[in-house]
CSV table of C-alpha atoms in Angstrom, one decimal:
chain,number,residue,atom,x,y,z
A,1,MET,CA,0.0,-70.5,-5.2
A,2,GLU,CA,-1.1,-70.6,-8.7
A,3,LEU,CA,0.6,-67.4,-10.7
A,4,LEU,CA,-1.3,-65.8,-13.7
A,5,THR,CA,1.0,-65.6,-17.1
A,6,ILE,CA,1.7,-61.9,-18.1
A,7,GLY,CA,-1.8,-61.7,-20.3
A,8,ALA,CA,-4.2,-62.8,-17.9
A,9,PHE,CA,-2.8,-60.7,-15.4
A,10,ALA,CA,-3.2,-57.8,-17.6
A,11,LYS,CA,-6.8,-58.8,-18.5
A,12,ALA,CA,-7.6,-58.2,-14.4
A,13,SER,CA,-5.5,-55.7,-13.3
A,14,ARG,CA,-6.4,-53.9,-16.8
A,15,LEU,CA,-2.8,-52.6,-17.6
A,16,SER,CA,-1.2,-53.5,-20.8
A,17,PRO,CA,1.1,-56.3,-21.2
A,18,LYS,CA,3.4,-53.1,-22.2
A,19,ALA,CA,2.9,-51.4,-19.7
A,20,LEU,CA,3.3,-53.9,-17.2
A,21,ARG,CA,7.0,-54.7,-18.8
A,22,HIS,CA,7.2,-51.4,-18.7
A,23,TYR,CA,6.8,-51.0,-14.8
A,24,ASP,CA,8.4,-54.1,-14.1
A,25,GLU,CA,12.1,-51.9,-16.0
A,26,LEU,CA,11.2,-49.1,-14.3
A,27,GLY,CA,10.8,-51.6,-10.8
A,28,LEU,CA,8.0,-50.4,-9.8
A,29,LEU,CA,5.5,-54.0,-10.7
A,30,PRO,CA,7.9,-56.5,-10.9
A,31,PRO,CA,6.4,-60.9,-11.7
A,32,ALA,CA,6.6,-63.4,-8.6
A,33,ARG,CA,8.6,-64.7,-11.1
A,34,VAL,CA,10.3,-64.8,-14.2
A,35,ASP,CA,10.6,-68.2,-16.6
A,36,PRO,CA,14.9,-68.3,-16.0
A,37,LEU,CA,14.8,-70.0,-20.4
A,38,THR,CA,12.0,-67.9,-21.2
A,39,GLY,CA,12.1,-65.0,-19.7
A,40,TYR,CA,8.0,-65.4,-19.5
A,41,ARG,CA,6.5,-63.3,-16.4
A,42,PHE,CA,4.3,-64.1,-13.9
A,43,TYR,CA,2.1,-62.4,-11.0
A,44,ALA,CA,0.9,-63.6,-7.9
A,45,PRO,CA,-2.8,-62.9,-7.4
A,46,GLU,CA,-1.8,-60.4,-4.5
A,47,GLN,CA,-0.4,-58.3,-6.8
A,48,LEU,CA,-3.6,-57.0,-8.2
A,49,ASP,CA,-5.0,-54.9,-5.8
A,50,ARG,CA,-1.8,-52.8,-6.7
A,51,ALA,CA,-1.2,-53.4,-10.5
A,52,ARG,CA,-5.4,-51.7,-9.6
A,53,LEU,CA,-4.1,-49.4,-7.8
A,54,VAL,CA,-1.1,-48.4,-10.6
A,55,ALA,CA,-3.3,-48.5,-13.1
A,56,TRP,CA,-5.7,-46.0,-11.4
A,57,LEU,CA,-3.5,-43.3,-10.7
A,58,ARG,CA,-1.9,-43.5,-14.3
A,59,ARG,CA,-5.4,-42.7,-15.8
A,60,LEU,CA,-5.0,-39.3,-13.5
A,61,GLY,CA,-2.4,-38.4,-14.9
A,62,MET,CA,0.3,-38.9,-12.0
A,63,PRO,CA,3.8,-39.2,-13.5
A,64,LEU,CA,5.1,-42.3,-12.0
A,65,ALA,CA,7.7,-41.3,-9.3
A,66,LEU,CA,4.6,-40.5,-7.8
A,67,VAL,CA,3.2,-43.4,-8.2
A,68,ARG,CA,6.3,-45.2,-6.5
A,69,ARG,CA,6.1,-43.1,-3.7
A,70,ILE,CA,2.2,-44.1,-3.4
A,71,GLY,CA,3.1,-47.7,-3.8
A,72,THR,CA,5.0,-47.5,-0.7
A,73,LEU,CA,2.3,-45.3,1.6
A,74,GLU,CA,-0.3,-46.3,3.9
A,75,ALA,CA,-4.4,-46.1,2.6
A,76,ALA,CA,-4.2,-42.7,4.8
A,77,GLU,CA,-1.5,-41.2,4.0
A,78,ALA,CA,-1.3,-42.6,-0.2
A,79,ALA,CA,-4.6,-40.5,0.2
A,80,ARG,CA,-3.4,-37.6,1.1
A,81,GLU,CA,-0.6,-37.5,-1.8
A,82,VAL,CA,-3.5,-37.7,-4.2
A,83,ARG,CA,-6.1,-35.4,-3.1
A,84,ALA,CA,-2.6,-33.2,-2.6
A,85,PHE,CA,-2.2,-34.3,-6.7
A,86,TRP,CA,-5.6,-33.5,-7.8
A,87,ALA,CA,-5.4,-30.3,-6.7
A,88,ARG,CA,-2.4,-28.9,-8.4
A,89,VAL,CA,-3.7,-30.7,-11.4
A,90,GLU,CA,-7.2,-28.5,-10.8
A,91,ALA,CA,-5.3,-25.5,-9.7
A,92,ASP,CA,-3.5,-26.1,-13.5
A,93,THR,CA,-6.5,-27.3,-16.2
A,94,ALA,CA,-7.7,-23.9,-14.0
A,95,ALA,CA,-5.0,-21.5,-14.9
A,96,ARG,CA,-5.3,-23.2,-18.4
A,97,ARG,CA,-9.1,-22.8,-18.3
A,98,ASP,CA,-8.5,-18.4,-17.3
A,99,LEU,CA,-5.3,-17.9,-20.2
A,100,ALA,CA,-7.7,-19.6,-22.6
A,101,GLY,CA,-10.7,-16.8,-22.4
A,102,PHE,CA,-7.9,-14.3,-22.3
A,103,LEU,CA,-6.9,-15.7,-25.5
A,104,VAL,CA,-10.7,-15.5,-27.1
A,105,ASP,CA,-11.1,-11.8,-25.1
A,106,HIS,CA,-7.3,-11.2,-26.9
A,107,LEU,CA,-7.9,-12.2,-29.7
A,108,SER,CA,-11.6,-10.8,-30.0
A,109,ARG,CA,-10.6,-7.4,-29.8
A,110,LYS,CA,-8.0,-4.3,-30.4
A,111,ASP,CA,-6.4,-3.2,-27.3
A,112,PRO,CA,-6.2,0.5,-26.4
A,113,ALA,CA,-3.3,1.7,-26.9
A,114,MET,CA,-2.0,2.4,-23.6
A,115,SER,CA,-0.3,6.5,-24.1
A,116,PRO,CA,0.2,8.9,-21.5
A,117,THR,CA,-2.1,11.8,-23.0
A,118,THR,CA,-4.8,9.9,-24.3
A,119,GLN,CA,-7.0,7.9,-22.1
A,120,PRO,CA,-10.8,7.9,-22.4
A,121,LEU,CA,-11.5,6.9,-18.5
A,122,GLU,CA,-9.5,7.7,-15.4
A,123,LEU,CA,-8.4,6.4,-12.1
A,124,ARG,CA,-9.6,8.1,-8.7
A,125,TYR,CA,-7.5,5.3,-6.1
A,126,ALA,CA,-5.9,5.4,-2.4
A,127,ALA,CA,-4.3,2.4,-1.4
A,128,LEU,CA,-2.9,1.4,2.8
A,129,SER,CA,-1.1,-1.1,4.1
A,130,ASP,CA,-1.6,-2.2,8.7
A,131,THR,CA,0.9,-4.7,10.2
A,132,GLY,CA,-2.7,-5.7,11.8
A,133,LEU,CA,-2.4,-5.9,15.8
A,134,VAL,CA,-0.7,-9.2,16.7
A,135,ARG,CA,2.3,-9.3,13.8
A,136,GLU,CA,5.4,-8.1,14.7
A,137,SER,CA,5.9,-7.1,10.7
A,138,ASN,CA,4.1,-6.3,8.0
A,139,GLN,CA,4.6,-9.5,5.2
A,140,ASP,CA,2.2,-7.2,2.9
A,141,THR,CA,3.3,-4.2,-0.7
A,142,VAL,CA,0.4,-2.2,-1.2
A,143,HIS,CA,1.1,-0.5,-5.2
A,144,ALA,CA,-1.7,2.5,-6.2
A,145,GLY,CA,-0.3,4.5,-9.6
A,146,SER,CA,-2.7,5.6,-12.5
A,147,ARG,CA,-1.5,2.1,-14.1
A,148,LEU,CA,-0.7,0.0,-11.7
A,149,LEU,CA,-2.7,-1.1,-8.9
A,150,ALA,CA,-0.9,-4.0,-7.0
A,151,VAL,CA,-1.2,-6.0,-4.0
A,152,ALA,CA,0.9,-9.1,-3.2
A,153,ASP,CA,0.5,-11.0,0.2
A,154,GLY,CA,4.0,-12.2,1.3
A,155,PHE,CA,5.1,-15.6,3.3
A,156,GLY,CA,7.5,-17.7,5.6
A,157,GLY,CA,10.8,-16.0,6.2
A,158,ALA,CA,11.3,-13.7,3.9
A,159,GLY,CA,7.8,-13.3,2.8
A,160,ALA,CA,8.8,-9.2,3.4
A,161,PRO,CA,11.2,-9.1,0.8
A,162,ALA,CA,9.3,-11.9,-1.7
A,163,GLY,CA,5.8,-9.0,-1.7
A,164,ALA,CA,8.0,-6.1,-2.4
A,165,ALA,CA,10.1,-7.7,-5.1
A,166,ALA,CA,7.2,-8.6,-6.6
A,167,VAL,CA,5.1,-5.1,-6.6
A,168,GLU,CA,8.6,-3.5,-6.9
A,169,ALA,CA,9.0,-5.6,-10.8
A,170,LEU,CA,6.0,-4.7,-12.2
A,171,LYS,CA,6.0,-1.5,-11.6
A,172,ARG,CA,7.6,-0.5,-14.8
A,173,LEU,CA,4.3,-1.0,-16.5
A,174,GLU,CA,3.7,2.0,-14.6
A,175,THR,CA,6.3,4.2,-17.0
A,176,ASP,CA,6.3,1.3,-20.4
A,177,GLY,CA,4.3,2.5,-23.1
A,178,ILE,CA,2.0,-1.1,-24.7
A,179,PRO,CA,1.6,-0.6,-27.9
A,180,ALA,CA,-1.9,-1.8,-28.8
A,181,GLY,CA,-2.8,-5.3,-29.5
A,182,ASP,CA,-0.1,-6.7,-27.3
A,183,LEU,CA,-0.8,-6.8,-24.0
A,184,LEU,CA,-0.6,-10.4,-23.1
A,185,ASN,CA,2.9,-10.6,-24.5
A,186,VAL,CA,3.6,-7.4,-22.1
A,187,LEU,CA,1.9,-9.4,-18.7
A,188,GLU,CA,3.1,-11.9,-19.8
A,189,THR,CA,6.8,-10.8,-19.4
A,190,ALA,CA,6.0,-8.8,-16.8
A,191,VAL,CA,5.1,-11.7,-14.6
A,192,GLU,CA,7.5,-13.3,-15.7
A,193,ARG,CA,10.0,-11.0,-14.7
A,194,ALA,CA,8.2,-10.5,-11.2
A,195,GLY,CA,8.6,-14.6,-10.8
A,196,ARG,CA,12.4,-13.9,-11.2
A,197,ALA,CA,12.4,-11.0,-9.0
A,198,VAL,CA,11.4,-13.2,-6.2
A,199,HIS,CA,13.4,-15.8,-6.0
A,200,ASP,CA,16.0,-13.5,-6.9
A,201,ALA,CA,15.0,-11.5,-4.1
A,202,ILE,CA,14.6,-14.9,-1.3
A,203,GLY,CA,17.3,-17.4,-2.7
A,204,ALA,CA,16.4,-20.4,-3.6
A,205,ASP,CA,16.7,-22.6,-0.1
A,206,ALA,CA,13.7,-19.8,1.0
A,207,ALA,CA,11.8,-20.8,-2.0
A,208,ALA,CA,12.1,-24.4,-1.3
A,209,ALA,CA,11.4,-23.9,2.5
A,210,GLY,CA,7.6,-22.2,2.0
A,211,THR,CA,8.3,-18.4,1.2
A,212,GLY,CA,7.2,-17.2,-1.3
A,213,THR,CA,4.0,-14.1,-2.4
A,214,THR,CA,0.4,-14.1,-3.3
A,215,LEU,CA,-0.1,-11.0,-6.2
A,216,THR,CA,-2.9,-10.3,-7.2
A,217,ALA,CA,-2.6,-7.2,-10.3
A,218,MET,CA,-4.5,-4.2,-12.3
A,219,LEU,CA,-3.0,-3.1,-15.4
A,220,TRP,CA,-4.9,-0.3,-16.7
A,221,THR,CA,-5.2,0.1,-20.3
A,222,GLY,CA,-7.9,3.0,-20.4
A,223,SER,CA,-11.0,0.9,-21.4
A,224,GLN,CA,-9.6,-2.1,-20.0
A,225,LEU,CA,-8.1,-3.4,-16.8
A,226,ALA,CA,-5.7,-6.7,-17.6
A,227,LEU,CA,-5.5,-8.7,-14.6
A,228,VAL,CA,-2.9,-11.0,-12.9
A,229,HIS,CA,-3.4,-12.7,-9.9
A,230,ILE,CA,-2.0,-15.6,-8.1
A,231,GLY,CA,-2.0,-17.0,-5.0
A,232,ASP,CA,-5.6,-15.5,-2.1
A,233,SER,CA,-5.5,-12.1,-2.7
A,234,ARG,CA,-8.7,-11.2,-3.6
A,235,ALA,CA,-9.8,-8.4,-6.6
A,236,TYR,CA,-13.4,-7.4,-6.3
A,237,LEU,CA,-15.9,-5.4,-8.6
A,238,LEU,CA,-18.7,-2.7,-7.2
A,239,ARG,CA,-21.0,-2.2,-10.3
A,240,ASP,CA,-24.4,-1.3,-10.4
A,241,GLY,CA,-24.5,-1.2,-6.5
A,242,GLU,CA,-23.4,-5.4,-6.7
A,243,LEU,CA,-19.6,-6.4,-5.7
A,244,PHE,CA,-18.4,-9.6,-7.0
A,245,GLN,CA,-14.8,-11.5,-5.9
A,246,ILE,CA,-13.5,-11.4,-9.6
A,247,THR,CA,-10.7,-13.7,-8.7
A,248,HIS,CA,-10.5,-17.2,-7.4
A,249,ASP,CA,-8.2,-18.1,-4.0
A,250,HIS,CA,-5.4,-20.9,-4.8
A,251,THR,CA,-5.5,-22.5,-1.7
A,252,MET,CA,-6.1,-26.1,-0.4
A,253,VAL,CA,-9.7,-25.2,1.2
A,254,ARG,CA,-10.9,-23.1,-2.3
A,255,ALA,CA,-10.5,-26.3,-3.8
A,256,MET,CA,-12.5,-28.5,-1.8
A,257,VAL,CA,-15.5,-26.7,-1.2
A,258,ASP,CA,-15.3,-26.5,-5.1
A,259,GLU,CA,-15.3,-30.3,-5.1
A,260,GLY,CA,-18.0,-30.8,-2.8
A,261,ARG,CA,-16.3,-31.6,0.3
A,262,ILE,CA,-16.8,-29.1,2.6
A,263,THR,CA,-19.3,-25.9,2.2
A,264,GLU,CA,-18.3,-22.2,2.3
A,265,GLU,CA,-19.1,-22.2,6.5
A,266,GLU,CA,-17.3,-25.1,7.1
A,267,ALA,CA,-14.1,-23.3,4.4
A,268,THR,CA,-14.9,-20.2,7.2
A,269,VAL,CA,-13.5,-22.0,10.0
A,270,HIS,CA,-11.0,-24.5,8.4
A,271,PRO,CA,-7.8,-25.0,10.0
A,272,GLN,CA,-6.0,-25.5,6.4
A,273,ARG,CA,-8.2,-22.1,5.6
A,274,SER,CA,-4.2,-20.5,4.2
A,275,LEU,CA,-3.0,-23.1,2.7
A,276,LEU,CA,-1.9,-21.9,-0.8
A,277,ILE,CA,-1.8,-24.3,-3.5
A,278,ARG,CA,0.0,-21.6,-5.6
A,279,ALA,CA,2.1,-18.8,-5.7
A,280,LEU,CA,4.8,-16.4,-7.3
A,281,GLY,CA,8.5,-18.3,-6.3
A,282,GLY,CA,6.1,-21.2,-4.9
A,283,ALA,CA,8.1,-24.8,-5.2
A,284,ASP,CA,5.0,-26.0,-7.8
A,285,GLY,CA,5.6,-23.1,-10.7
A,286,ALA,CA,2.8,-22.6,-10.9
A,287,GLY,CA,1.7,-19.5,-13.2
A,288,PRO,CA,-1.0,-16.6,-12.4
A,289,ASP,CA,-5.0,-16.6,-13.6
A,290,LEU,CA,-4.8,-13.7,-16.7
A,291,ARG,CA,-8.0,-11.9,-17.4
A,292,LEU,CA,-9.0,-8.5,-19.1
A,293,HIS,CA,-12.3,-7.0,-17.5
A,294,ASP,CA,-14.2,-4.2,-19.5
A,295,ALA,CA,-14.0,-1.1,-17.4
A,296,ARG,CA,-17.3,1.8,-17.0
A,297,ALA,CA,-17.4,4.6,-15.5
A,298,GLY,CA,-18.9,4.4,-11.8
A,299,ASP,CA,-17.2,0.7,-11.8
A,300,ARG,CA,-15.1,0.5,-8.5
A,301,TYR,CA,-12.1,-2.3,-7.8
A,302,LEU,CA,-11.5,-3.2,-4.3
A,303,LEU,CA,-7.8,-5.4,-4.1
A,304,CYS,CA,-6.6,-7.1,-0.7
A,305,SER,CA,-5.0,-9.2,1.2
A,306,ASP,CA,-6.2,-11.4,3.7
A,307,GLY,CA,-6.2,-10.0,6.0
A,308,LEU,CA,-9.4,-7.8,5.1
A,309,SER,CA,-11.5,-10.5,3.2
A,310,GLY,CA,-10.5,-13.7,6.0
A,311,VAL,CA,-11.6,-11.5,9.0
A,312,VAL,CA,-14.2,-8.9,8.3
A,313,PRO,CA,-17.6,-10.1,7.2
A,314,ALA,CA,-17.8,-10.0,3.6
A,315,GLU,CA,-21.6,-7.8,4.5
A,316,GLU,CA,-19.3,-5.3,6.5
A,317,VAL,CA,-16.7,-5.2,3.4
A,318,ARG,CA,-19.7,-4.5,0.8
A,319,ARG,CA,-20.9,-1.4,2.8
A,320,VAL,CA,-17.5,0.7,3.0
A,321,VAL,CA,-17.5,-0.6,-0.3
A,322,THR,CA,-20.4,0.7,-1.3
A,323,THR,CA,-21.0,4.1,0.5
A,324,THR,CA,-18.0,5.6,1.1
A,325,ARG,CA,-17.3,7.7,-2.0
A,326,ASP,CA,-13.9,8.4,-1.3
A,327,PRO,CA,-11.2,6.5,-1.9
A,328,GLU,CA,-8.6,6.6,0.9
A,329,ARG,CA,-11.8,7.7,3.2
A,330,ALA,CA,-12.8,4.2,2.3
A,331,VAL,CA,-9.0,2.1,2.2
A,332,ARG,CA,-8.7,3.2,5.6
A,333,GLU,CA,-12.1,2.6,7.0
A,334,LEU,CA,-11.9,-1.0,6.0
A,335,VAL,CA,-8.0,-1.2,7.6
A,336,SER,CA,-9.8,-0.3,10.4
A,337,LEU,CA,-12.4,-3.2,10.6
A,338,ALA,CA,-9.7,-5.7,10.5
A,339,ASN,CA,-8.1,-4.6,13.6
A,340,ARG,CA,-11.4,-3.5,15.1
A,341,SER,CA,-12.1,-7.2,14.6
A,342,GLY,CA,-8.6,-8.1,15.8
A,343,GLY,CA,-6.5,-7.4,13.3
A,344,PRO,CA,-4.5,-10.5,13.7
A,345,ASP,CA,-2.6,-10.7,10.4
A,346,ASN,CA,-1.1,-7.9,7.6
A,347,VAL,CA,-4.3,-5.7,6.2
A,348,SER,CA,-3.7,-4.5,2.8
A,349,CYS,CA,-6.0,-2.9,0.7
A,350,VAL,CA,-6.7,-0.5,-2.4
A,351,VAL,CA,-9.4,0.7,-4.0
A,352,ALA,CA,-10.3,2.5,-7.4
A,353,ASP,CA,-12.6,4.2,-8.7
A,354,VAL,CA,-13.1,3.8,-13.1
A,355,VAL,CA,-14.5,8.3,-14.0
A,356,GLU,CA,-14.7,10.0,-16.9
A,357,PRO,CA,-11.5,12.6,-17.2
A,358,GLY,CA,-12.7,15.9,-14.8
A,359,ARG,CA,-15.6,14.2,-12.3
A,360,ASN,CA,-15.4,13.5,-8.3
A,361,PRO,CA,-15.9,9.1,-8.3
A,362,GLY,CA,-19.4,8.0,-8.6
A,363,GLY,CA,-20.1,4.9,-5.7
A,364,GLY,CA,-22.1,6.7,-3.0
A,365,SER,CA,-22.2,9.1,-0.1
A,366,ASP,CA,-19.3,9.4,2.2
A,367,ARG,CA,-20.2,8.7,5.7
A,368,PRO,CA,-19.7,10.7,8.1
């Protein structure tokens, strides 16, 4: 067997000699032979496949520790590891994209001061949470107040305390004053506080074992709603008769749809449709999405756990949100729909209308 010099091997593998020497020192790609006198490295031709794989993985930005692990796996398992790594990269990129959009909005306008007595618009709201028909306990937490709307869906052995801790940490925003132009910092601090509260509530061992919570919350500023979102709970906006989902599910299946690997129809029945790639308290450490939404009189917002969105057809949700005028009746009807569809999960929702002071909320007529 004729060995390749480090220069020839570098050219064939598209790795630089410097990189090859570094990977040798790390034990990632040792040469077939090292000349005992000169220290010159020689490589076997059959090492090219592994070297090329290392080069491709490094171009993905994969850390060396994971590259080394993938090199020990069979092809199918290695492919799963690469898929999972790329899903995490895309989630992180999406989070940074959303943060960039948030900063553009934040720097392009002056956020209104949050005053307890001066608000150009008001919220009329209702919230409801139900255990459903299958689960023994309710791990959802829901909150609706004059400034804060929130839904958290806990999971794992300590899911209920995780969700409750996240929402409780945000409730301080109901009473704290927020100076004009400081909304970004306030949100960041609140989310960090919520993350610490979740870890304190569940402990490091539970977090490592897969306990955490989704969190979808909206902070009212008088003319804007600032959105915090992580996981697969959802927020929708009803405007001019059209219902829009304004959050992006942080799930493996959603990432597969975005990549074009499965269709929307296939996603609804995929066995991993509930597998989260981002959550509060999760081991990945990824943070929530942050966004600003300009509010208009007549807008209606729906926040819900996947006990609603994953069970009730979208058209039925749209029908209730558009035709049931009173928020209290709307949340009762939505929870009832989930339970009439089998109630396989806890279900929670918040409905909030943006109205002018002293006026009744819009959104259609109450069902008889």
